[in-house]
PDB file of N, CA and C in Angstrom:
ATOM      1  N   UNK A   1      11.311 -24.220 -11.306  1.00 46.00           N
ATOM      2  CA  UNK A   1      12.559 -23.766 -10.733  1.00 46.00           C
ATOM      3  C   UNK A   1      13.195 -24.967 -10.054  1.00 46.00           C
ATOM      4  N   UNK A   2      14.486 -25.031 -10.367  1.00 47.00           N
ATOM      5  CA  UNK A   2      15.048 -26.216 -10.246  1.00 47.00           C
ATOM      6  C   UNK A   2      16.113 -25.890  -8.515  1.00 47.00           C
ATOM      7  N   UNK A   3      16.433 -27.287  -7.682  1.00 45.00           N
ATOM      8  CA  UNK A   3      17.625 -26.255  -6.824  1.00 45.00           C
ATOM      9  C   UNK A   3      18.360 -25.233  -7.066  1.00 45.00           C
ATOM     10  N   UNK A   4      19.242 -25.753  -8.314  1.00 36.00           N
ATOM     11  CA  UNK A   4      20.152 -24.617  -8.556  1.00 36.00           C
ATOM     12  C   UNK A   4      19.641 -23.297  -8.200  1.00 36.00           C
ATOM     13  N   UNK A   5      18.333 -23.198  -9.416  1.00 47.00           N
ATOM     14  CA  UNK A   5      17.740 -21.732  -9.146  1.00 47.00           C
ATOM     15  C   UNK A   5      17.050 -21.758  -7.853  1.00 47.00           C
ATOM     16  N   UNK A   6      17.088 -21.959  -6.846  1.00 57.00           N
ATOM     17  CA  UNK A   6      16.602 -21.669  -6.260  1.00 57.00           C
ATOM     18  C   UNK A   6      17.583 -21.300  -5.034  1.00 57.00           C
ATOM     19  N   UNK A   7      18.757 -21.638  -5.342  1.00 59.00           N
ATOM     20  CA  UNK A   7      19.926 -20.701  -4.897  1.00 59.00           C
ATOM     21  C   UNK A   7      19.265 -19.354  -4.066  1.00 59.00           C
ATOM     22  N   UNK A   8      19.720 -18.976  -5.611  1.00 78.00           N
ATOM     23  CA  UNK A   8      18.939 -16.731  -5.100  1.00 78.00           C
ATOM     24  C   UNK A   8      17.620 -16.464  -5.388  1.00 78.00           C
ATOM     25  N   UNK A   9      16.659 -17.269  -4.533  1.00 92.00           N
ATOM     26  CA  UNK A   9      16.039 -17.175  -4.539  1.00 92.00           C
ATOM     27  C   UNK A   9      15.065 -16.599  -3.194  1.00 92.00           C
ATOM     28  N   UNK A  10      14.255 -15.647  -2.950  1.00 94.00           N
ATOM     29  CA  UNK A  10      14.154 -15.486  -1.883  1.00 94.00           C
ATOM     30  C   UNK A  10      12.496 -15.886  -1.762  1.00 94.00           C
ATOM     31  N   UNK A  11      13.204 -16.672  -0.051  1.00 95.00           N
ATOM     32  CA  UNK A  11      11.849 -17.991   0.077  1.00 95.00           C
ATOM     33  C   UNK A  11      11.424 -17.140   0.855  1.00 95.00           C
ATOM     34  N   UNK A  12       9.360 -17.334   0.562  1.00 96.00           N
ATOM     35  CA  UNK A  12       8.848 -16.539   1.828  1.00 96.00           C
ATOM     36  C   UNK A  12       7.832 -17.957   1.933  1.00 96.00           C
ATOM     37  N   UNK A  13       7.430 -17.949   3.342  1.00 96.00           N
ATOM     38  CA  UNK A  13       6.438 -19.170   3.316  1.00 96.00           C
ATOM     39  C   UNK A  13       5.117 -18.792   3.594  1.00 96.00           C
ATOM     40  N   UNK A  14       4.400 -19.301   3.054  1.00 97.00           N
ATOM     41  CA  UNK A  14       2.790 -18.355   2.990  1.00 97.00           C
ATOM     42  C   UNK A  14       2.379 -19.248   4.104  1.00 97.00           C
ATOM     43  N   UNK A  15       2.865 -20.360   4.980  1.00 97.00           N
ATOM     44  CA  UNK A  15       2.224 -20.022   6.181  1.00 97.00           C
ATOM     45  C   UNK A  15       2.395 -19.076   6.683  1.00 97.00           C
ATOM     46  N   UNK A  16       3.510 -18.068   6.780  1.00 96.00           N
ATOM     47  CA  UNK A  16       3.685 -16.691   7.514  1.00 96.00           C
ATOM     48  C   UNK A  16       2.840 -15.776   6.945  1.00 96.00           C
ATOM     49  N   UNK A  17       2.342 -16.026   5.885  1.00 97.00           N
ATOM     50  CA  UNK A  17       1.534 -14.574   5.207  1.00 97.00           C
ATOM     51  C   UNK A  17      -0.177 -15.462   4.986  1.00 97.00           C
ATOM     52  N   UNK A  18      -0.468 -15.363   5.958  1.00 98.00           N
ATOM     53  CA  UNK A  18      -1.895 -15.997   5.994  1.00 98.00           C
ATOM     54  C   UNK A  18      -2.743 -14.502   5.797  1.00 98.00           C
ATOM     55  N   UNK A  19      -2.622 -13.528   6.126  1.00 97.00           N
ATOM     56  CA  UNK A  19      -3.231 -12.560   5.947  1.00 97.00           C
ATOM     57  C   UNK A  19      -2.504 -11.049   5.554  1.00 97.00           C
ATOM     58  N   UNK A  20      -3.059 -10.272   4.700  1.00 96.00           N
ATOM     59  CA  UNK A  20      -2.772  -9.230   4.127  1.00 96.00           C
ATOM     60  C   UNK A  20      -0.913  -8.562   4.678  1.00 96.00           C
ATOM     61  N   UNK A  21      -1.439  -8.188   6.390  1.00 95.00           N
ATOM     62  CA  UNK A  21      -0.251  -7.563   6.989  1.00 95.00           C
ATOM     63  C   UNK A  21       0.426  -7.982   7.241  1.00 95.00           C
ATOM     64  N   UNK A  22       0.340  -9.691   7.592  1.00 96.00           N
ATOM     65  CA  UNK A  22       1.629 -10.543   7.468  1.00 96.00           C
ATOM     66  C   UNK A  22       1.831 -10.885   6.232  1.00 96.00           C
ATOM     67  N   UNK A  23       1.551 -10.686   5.089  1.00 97.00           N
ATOM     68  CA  UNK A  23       2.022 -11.011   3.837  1.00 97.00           C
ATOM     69  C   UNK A  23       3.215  -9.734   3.989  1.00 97.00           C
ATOM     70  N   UNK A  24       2.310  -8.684   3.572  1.00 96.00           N
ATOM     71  CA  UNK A  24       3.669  -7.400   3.826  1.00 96.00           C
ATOM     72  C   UNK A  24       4.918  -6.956   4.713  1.00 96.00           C
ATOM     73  N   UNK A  25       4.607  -7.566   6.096  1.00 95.00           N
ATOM     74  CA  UNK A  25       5.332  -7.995   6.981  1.00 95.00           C
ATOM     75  C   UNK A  25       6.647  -8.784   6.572  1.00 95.00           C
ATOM     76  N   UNK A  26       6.138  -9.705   5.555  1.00 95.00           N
ATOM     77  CA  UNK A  26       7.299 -11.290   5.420  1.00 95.00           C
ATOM     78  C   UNK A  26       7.759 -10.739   4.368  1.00 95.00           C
ATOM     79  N   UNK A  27       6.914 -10.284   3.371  1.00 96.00           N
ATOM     80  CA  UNK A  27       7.932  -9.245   2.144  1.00 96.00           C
ATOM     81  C   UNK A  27       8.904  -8.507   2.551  1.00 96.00           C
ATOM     82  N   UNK A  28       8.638  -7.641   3.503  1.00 94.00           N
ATOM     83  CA  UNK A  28       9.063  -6.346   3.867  1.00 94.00           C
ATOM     84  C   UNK A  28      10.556  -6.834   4.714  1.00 94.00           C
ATOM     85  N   UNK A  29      10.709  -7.926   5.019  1.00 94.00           N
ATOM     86  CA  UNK A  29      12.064  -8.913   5.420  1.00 94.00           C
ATOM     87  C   UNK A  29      12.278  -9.081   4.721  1.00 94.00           C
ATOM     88  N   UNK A  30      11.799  -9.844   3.821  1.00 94.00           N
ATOM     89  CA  UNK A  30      12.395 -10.954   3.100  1.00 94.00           C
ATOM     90  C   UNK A  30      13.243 -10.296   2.186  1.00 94.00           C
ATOM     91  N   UNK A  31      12.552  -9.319   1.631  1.00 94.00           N
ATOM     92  CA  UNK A  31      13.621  -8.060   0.514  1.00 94.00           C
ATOM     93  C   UNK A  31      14.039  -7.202   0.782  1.00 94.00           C
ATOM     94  N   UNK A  32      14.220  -6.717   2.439  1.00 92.00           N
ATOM     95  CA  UNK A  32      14.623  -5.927   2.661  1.00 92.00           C
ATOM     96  C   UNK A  32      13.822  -4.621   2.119  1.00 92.00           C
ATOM     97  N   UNK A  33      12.581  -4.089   2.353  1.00 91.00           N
ATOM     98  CA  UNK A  33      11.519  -3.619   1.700  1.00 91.00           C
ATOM     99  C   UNK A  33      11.985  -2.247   2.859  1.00 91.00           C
ATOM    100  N   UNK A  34      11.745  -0.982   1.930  1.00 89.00           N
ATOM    101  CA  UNK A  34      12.104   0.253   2.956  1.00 89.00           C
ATOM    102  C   UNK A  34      10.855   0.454   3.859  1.00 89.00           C
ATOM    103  N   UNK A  35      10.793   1.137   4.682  1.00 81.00           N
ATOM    104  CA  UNK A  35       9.923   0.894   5.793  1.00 81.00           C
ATOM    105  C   UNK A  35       8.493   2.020   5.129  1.00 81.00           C
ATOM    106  N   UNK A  36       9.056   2.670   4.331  1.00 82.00           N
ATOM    107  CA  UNK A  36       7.378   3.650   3.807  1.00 82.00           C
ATOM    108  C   UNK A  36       6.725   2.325   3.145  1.00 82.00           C
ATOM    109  N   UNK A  37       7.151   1.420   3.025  1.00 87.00           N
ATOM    110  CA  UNK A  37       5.876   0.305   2.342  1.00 87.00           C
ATOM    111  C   UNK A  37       4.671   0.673   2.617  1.00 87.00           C
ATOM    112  N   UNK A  38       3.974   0.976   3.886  1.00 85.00           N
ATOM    113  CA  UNK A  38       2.195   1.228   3.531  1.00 85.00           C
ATOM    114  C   UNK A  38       1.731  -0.323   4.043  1.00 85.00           C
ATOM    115  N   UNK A  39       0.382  -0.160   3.392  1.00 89.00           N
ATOM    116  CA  UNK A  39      -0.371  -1.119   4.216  1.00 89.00           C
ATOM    117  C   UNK A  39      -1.543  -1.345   2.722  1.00 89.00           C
ATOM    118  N   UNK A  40      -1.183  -0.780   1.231  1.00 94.00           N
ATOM    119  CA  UNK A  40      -1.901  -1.325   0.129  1.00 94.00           C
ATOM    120  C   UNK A  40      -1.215  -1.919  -0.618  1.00 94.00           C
ATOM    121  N   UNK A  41      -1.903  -2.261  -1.854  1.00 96.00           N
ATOM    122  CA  UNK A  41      -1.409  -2.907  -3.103  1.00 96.00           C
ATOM    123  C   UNK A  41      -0.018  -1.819  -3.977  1.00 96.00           C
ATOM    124  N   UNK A  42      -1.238  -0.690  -3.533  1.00 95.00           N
ATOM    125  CA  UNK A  42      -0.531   0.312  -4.745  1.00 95.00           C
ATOM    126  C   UNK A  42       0.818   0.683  -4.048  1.00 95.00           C
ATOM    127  N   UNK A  43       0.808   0.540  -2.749  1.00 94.00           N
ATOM    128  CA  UNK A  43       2.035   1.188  -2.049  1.00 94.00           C
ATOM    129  C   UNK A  43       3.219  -0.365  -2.471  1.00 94.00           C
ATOM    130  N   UNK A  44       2.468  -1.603  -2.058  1.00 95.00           N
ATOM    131  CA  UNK A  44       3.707  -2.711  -2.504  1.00 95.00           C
ATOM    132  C   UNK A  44       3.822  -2.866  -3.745  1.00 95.00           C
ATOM    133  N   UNK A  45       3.091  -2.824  -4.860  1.00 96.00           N
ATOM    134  CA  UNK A  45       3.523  -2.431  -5.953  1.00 96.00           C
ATOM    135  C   UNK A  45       4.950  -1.150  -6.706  1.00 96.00           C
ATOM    136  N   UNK A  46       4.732  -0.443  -5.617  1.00 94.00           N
ATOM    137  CA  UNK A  46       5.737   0.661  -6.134  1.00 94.00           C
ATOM    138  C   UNK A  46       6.748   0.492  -5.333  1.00 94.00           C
ATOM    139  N   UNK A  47       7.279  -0.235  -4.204  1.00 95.00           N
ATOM    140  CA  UNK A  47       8.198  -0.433  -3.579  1.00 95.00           C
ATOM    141  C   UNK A  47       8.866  -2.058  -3.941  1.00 95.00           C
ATOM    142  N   UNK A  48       7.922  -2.787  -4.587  1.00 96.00           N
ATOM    143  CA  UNK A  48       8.627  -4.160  -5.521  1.00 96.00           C
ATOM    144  C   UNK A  48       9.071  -3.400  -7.466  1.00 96.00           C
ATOM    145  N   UNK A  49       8.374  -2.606  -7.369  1.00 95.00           N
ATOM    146  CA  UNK A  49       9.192  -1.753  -8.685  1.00 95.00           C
ATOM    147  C   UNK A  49      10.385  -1.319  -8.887  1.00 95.00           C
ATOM    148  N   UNK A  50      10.087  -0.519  -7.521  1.00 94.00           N
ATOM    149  CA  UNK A  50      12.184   0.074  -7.148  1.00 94.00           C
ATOM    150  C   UNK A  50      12.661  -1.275  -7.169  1.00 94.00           C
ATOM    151  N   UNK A  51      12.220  -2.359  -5.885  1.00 94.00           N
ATOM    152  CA  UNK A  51      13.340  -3.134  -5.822  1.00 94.00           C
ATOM    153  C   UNK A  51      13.731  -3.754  -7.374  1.00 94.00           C
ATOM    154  N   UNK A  52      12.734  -3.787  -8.265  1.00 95.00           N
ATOM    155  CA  UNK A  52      12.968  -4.545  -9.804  1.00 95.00           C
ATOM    156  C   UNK A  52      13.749  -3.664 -10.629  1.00 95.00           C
ATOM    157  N   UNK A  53      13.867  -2.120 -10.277  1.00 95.00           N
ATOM    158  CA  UNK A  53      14.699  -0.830 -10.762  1.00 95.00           C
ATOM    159  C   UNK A  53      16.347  -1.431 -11.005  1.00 95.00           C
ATOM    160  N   UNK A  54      16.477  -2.452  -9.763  1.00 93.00           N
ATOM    161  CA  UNK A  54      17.731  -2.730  -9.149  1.00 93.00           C
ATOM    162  C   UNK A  54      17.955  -3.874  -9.727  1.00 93.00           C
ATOM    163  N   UNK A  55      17.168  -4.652 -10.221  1.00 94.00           N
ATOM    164  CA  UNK A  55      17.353  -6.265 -10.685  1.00 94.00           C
ATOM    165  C   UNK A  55      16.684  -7.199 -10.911  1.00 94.00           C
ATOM    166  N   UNK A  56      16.872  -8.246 -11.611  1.00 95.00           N
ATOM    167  CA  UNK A  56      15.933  -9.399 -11.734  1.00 95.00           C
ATOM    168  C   UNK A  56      15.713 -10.082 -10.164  1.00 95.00           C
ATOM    169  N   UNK A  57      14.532 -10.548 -10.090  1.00 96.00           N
ATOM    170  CA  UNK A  57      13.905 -11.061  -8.378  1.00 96.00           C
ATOM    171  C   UNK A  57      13.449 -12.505  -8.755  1.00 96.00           C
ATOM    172  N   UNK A  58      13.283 -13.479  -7.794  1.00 96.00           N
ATOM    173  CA  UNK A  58      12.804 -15.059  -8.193  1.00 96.00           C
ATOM    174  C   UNK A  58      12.414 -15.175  -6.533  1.00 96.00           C
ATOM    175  N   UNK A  59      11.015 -15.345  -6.730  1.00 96.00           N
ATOM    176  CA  UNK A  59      10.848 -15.156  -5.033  1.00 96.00           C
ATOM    177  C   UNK A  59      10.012 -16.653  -5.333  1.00 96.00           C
ATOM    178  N   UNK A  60      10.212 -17.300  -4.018  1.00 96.00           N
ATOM    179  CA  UNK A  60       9.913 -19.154  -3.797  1.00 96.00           C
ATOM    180  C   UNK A  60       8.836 -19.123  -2.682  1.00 96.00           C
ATOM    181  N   UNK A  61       7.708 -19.433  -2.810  1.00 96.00           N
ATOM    182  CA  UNK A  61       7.160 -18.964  -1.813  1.00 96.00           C
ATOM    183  C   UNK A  61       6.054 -20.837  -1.657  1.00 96.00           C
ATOM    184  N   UNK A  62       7.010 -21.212  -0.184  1.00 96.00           N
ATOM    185  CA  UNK A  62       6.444 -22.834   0.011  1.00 96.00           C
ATOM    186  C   UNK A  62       5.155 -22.228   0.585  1.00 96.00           C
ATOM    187  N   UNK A  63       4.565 -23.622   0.904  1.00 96.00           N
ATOM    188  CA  UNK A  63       3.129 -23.657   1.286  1.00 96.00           C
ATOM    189  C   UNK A  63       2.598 -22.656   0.473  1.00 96.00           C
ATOM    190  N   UNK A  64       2.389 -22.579  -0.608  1.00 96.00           N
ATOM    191  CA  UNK A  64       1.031 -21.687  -0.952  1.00 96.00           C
ATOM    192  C   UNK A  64       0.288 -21.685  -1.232  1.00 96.00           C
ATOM    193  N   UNK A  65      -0.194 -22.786  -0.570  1.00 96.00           N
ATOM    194  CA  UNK A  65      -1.857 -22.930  -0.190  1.00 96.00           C
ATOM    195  C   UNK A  65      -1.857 -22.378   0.808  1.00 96.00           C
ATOM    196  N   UNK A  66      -1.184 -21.693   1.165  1.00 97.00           N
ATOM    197  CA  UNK A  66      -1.711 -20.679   2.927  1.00 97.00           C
ATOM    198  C   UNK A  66      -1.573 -19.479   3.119  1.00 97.00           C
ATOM    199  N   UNK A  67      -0.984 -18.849   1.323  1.00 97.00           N
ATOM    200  CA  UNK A  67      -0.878 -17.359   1.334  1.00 97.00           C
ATOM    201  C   UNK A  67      -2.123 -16.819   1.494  1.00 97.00           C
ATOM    202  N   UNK A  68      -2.250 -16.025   1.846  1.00 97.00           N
ATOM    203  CA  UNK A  68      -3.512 -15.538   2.149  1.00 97.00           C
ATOM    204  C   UNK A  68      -4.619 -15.976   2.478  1.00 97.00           C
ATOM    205  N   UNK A  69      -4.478 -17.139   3.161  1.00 97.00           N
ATOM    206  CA  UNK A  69      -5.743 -17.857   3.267  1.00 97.00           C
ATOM    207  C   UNK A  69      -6.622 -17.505   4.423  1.00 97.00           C
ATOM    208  N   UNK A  70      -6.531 -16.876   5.430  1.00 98.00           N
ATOM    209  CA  UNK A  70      -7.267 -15.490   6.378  1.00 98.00           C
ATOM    210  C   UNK A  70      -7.791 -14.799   5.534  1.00 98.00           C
ATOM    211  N   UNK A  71      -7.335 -14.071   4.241  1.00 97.00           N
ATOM    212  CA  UNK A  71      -8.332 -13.095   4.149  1.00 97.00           C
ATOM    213  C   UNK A  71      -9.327 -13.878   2.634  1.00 97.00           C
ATOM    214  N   UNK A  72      -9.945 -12.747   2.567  1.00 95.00           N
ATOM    215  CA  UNK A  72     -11.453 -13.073   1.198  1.00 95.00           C
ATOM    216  C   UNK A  72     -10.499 -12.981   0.436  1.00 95.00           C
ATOM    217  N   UNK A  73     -11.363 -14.255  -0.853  1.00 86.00           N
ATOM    218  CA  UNK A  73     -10.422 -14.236  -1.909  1.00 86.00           C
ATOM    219  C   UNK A  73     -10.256 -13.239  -2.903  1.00 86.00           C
ATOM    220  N   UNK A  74     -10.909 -12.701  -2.616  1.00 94.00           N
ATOM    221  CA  UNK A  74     -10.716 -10.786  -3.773  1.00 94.00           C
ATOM    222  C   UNK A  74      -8.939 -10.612  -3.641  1.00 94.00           C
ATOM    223  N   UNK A  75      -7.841 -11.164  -2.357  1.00 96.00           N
ATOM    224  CA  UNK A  75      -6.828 -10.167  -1.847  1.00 96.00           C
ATOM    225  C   UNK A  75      -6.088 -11.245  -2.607  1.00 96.00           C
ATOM    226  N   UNK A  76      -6.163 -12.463  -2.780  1.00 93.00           N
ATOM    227  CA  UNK A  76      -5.098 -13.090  -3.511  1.00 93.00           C
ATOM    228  C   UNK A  76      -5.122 -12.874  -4.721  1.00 93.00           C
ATOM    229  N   UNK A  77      -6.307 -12.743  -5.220  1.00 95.00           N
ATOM    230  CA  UNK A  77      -6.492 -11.957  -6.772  1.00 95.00           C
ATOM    231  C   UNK A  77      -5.501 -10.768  -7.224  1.00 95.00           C
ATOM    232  N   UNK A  78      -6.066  -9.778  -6.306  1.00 96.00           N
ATOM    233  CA  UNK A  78      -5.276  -8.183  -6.004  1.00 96.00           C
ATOM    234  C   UNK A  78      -3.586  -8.900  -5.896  1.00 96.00           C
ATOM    235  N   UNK A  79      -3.121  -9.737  -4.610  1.00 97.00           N
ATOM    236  CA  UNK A  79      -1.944 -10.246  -5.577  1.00 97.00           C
ATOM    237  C   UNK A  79      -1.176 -10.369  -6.660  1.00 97.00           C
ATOM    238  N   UNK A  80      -2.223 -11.417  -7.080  1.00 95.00           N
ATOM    239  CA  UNK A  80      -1.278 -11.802  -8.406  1.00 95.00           C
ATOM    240  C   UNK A  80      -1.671 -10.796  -9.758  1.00 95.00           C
ATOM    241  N   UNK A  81      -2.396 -10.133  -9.276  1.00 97.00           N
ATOM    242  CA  UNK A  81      -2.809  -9.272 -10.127  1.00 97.00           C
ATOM    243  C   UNK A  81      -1.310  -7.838 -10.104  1.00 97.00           C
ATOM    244  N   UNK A  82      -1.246  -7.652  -9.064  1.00 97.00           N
ATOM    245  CA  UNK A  82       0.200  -6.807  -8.613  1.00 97.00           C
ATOM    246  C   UNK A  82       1.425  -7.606  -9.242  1.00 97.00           C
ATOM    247  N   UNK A  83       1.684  -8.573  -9.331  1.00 97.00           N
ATOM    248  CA  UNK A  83       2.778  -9.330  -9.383  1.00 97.00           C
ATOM    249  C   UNK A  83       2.701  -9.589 -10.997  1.00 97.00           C
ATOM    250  N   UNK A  84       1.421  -9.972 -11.698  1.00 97.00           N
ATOM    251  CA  UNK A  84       1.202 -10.234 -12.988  1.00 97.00           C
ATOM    252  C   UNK A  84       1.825  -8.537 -13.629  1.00 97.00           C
ATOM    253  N   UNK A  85       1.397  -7.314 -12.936  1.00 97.00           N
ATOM    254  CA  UNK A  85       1.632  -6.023 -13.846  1.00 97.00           C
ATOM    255  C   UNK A  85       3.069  -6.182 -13.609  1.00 97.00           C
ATOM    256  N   UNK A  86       3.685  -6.177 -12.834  1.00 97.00           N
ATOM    257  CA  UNK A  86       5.274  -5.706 -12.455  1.00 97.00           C
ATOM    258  C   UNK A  86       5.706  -7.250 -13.565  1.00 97.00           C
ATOM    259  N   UNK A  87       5.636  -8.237 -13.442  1.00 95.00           N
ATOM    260  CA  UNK A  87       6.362  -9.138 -14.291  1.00 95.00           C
ATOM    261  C   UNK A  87       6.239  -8.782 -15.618  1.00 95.00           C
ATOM    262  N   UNK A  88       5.085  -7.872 -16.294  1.00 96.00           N
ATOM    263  CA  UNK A  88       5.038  -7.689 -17.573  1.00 96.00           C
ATOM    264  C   UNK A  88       5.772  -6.196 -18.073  1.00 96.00           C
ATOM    265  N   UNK A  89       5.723  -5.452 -16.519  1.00 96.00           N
ATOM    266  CA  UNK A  89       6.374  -3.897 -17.103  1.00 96.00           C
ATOM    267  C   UNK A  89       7.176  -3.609 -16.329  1.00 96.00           C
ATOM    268  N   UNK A  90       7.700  -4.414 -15.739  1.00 95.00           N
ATOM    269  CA  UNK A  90       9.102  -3.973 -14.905  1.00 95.00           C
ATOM    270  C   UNK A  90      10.449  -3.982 -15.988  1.00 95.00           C
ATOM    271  N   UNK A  91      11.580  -3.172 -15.468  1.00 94.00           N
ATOM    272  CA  UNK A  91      12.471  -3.273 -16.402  1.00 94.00           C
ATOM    273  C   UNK A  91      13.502  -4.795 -16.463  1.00 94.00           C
ATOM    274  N   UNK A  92      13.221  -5.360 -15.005  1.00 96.00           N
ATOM    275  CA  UNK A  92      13.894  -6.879 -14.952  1.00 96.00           C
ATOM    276  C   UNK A  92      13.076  -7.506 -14.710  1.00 96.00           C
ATOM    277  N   UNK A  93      13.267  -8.861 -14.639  1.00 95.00           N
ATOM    278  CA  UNK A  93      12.224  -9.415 -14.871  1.00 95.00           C
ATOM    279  C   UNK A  93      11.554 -10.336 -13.097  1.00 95.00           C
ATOM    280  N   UNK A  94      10.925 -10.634 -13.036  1.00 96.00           N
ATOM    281  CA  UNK A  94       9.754 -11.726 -11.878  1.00 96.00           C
ATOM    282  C   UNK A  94       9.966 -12.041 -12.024  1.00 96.00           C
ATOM    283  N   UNK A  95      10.137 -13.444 -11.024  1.00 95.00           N
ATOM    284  CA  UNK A  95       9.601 -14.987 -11.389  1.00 95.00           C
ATOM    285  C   UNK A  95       9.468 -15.660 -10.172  1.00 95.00           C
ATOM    286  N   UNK A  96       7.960 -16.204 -10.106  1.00 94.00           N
ATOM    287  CA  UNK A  96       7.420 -15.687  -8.723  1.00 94.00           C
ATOM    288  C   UNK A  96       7.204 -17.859  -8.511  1.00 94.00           C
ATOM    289  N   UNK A  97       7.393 -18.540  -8.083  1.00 94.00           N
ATOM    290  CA  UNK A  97       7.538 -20.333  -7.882  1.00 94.00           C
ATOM    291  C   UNK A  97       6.145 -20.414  -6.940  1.00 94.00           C
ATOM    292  N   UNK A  98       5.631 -21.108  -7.065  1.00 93.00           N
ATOM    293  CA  UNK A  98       4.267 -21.189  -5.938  1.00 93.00           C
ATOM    294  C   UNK A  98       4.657 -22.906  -5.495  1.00 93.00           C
ATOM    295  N   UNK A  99       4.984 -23.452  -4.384  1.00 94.00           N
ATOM    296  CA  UNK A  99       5.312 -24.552  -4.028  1.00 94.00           C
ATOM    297  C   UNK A  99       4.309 -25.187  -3.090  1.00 94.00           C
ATOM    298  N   UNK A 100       3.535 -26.145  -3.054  1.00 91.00           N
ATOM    299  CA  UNK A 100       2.798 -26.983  -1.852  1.00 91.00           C
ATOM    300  C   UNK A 100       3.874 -26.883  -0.911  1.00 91.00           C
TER     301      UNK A 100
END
């Protein structure tokens, strides 16, 4: 992702999401996420669906070497594992930048 694109792009910085609830926390700003979000996968999964209901998303997320780096690595898995299903079966499309 080049500047240009990175225009509309919405930056989250994984120093802020060092752990699970501040990951959801910085989402839950960053996209304007409705407040039933929850506190799982399956709940941010279905509330980054709606938001993909609505449009293509390009989320920039610096430092990420520090997303999740508080919790066990099972949760960054569960991540991109969430983010890998919605980019393949959402009706618009992901596109998720991982930046040092």
């Amino acid at each position: 992702m080049d500047d240009a694109e990175q225009v509309g792009a919405v930056v989250l910085a994984g120093a802020a999401a060092r752990t699970r609830p501040a990951l959801f926390a910085a989402l839950a700003e960053a996209l304007a996420l409705p407040a039933y979000l929850g506190d799982t996968w399956d709940a941010l999964a279905d509330v980054l669906r709606d938001r993909l209901d609505a449009g293509p998303l390009a989320l920039l997320v610096t430092d990420a070497g520090q997303l999740l780096a508080d919790e066990p690595p099972g949760q960054h898995a569960l991540l991109r594992s969430v983010l890998d299903d919605l980019a393949s079966t959402a009706p618009h499309p992901l596109r998720v930048v991982l930046r040092p």
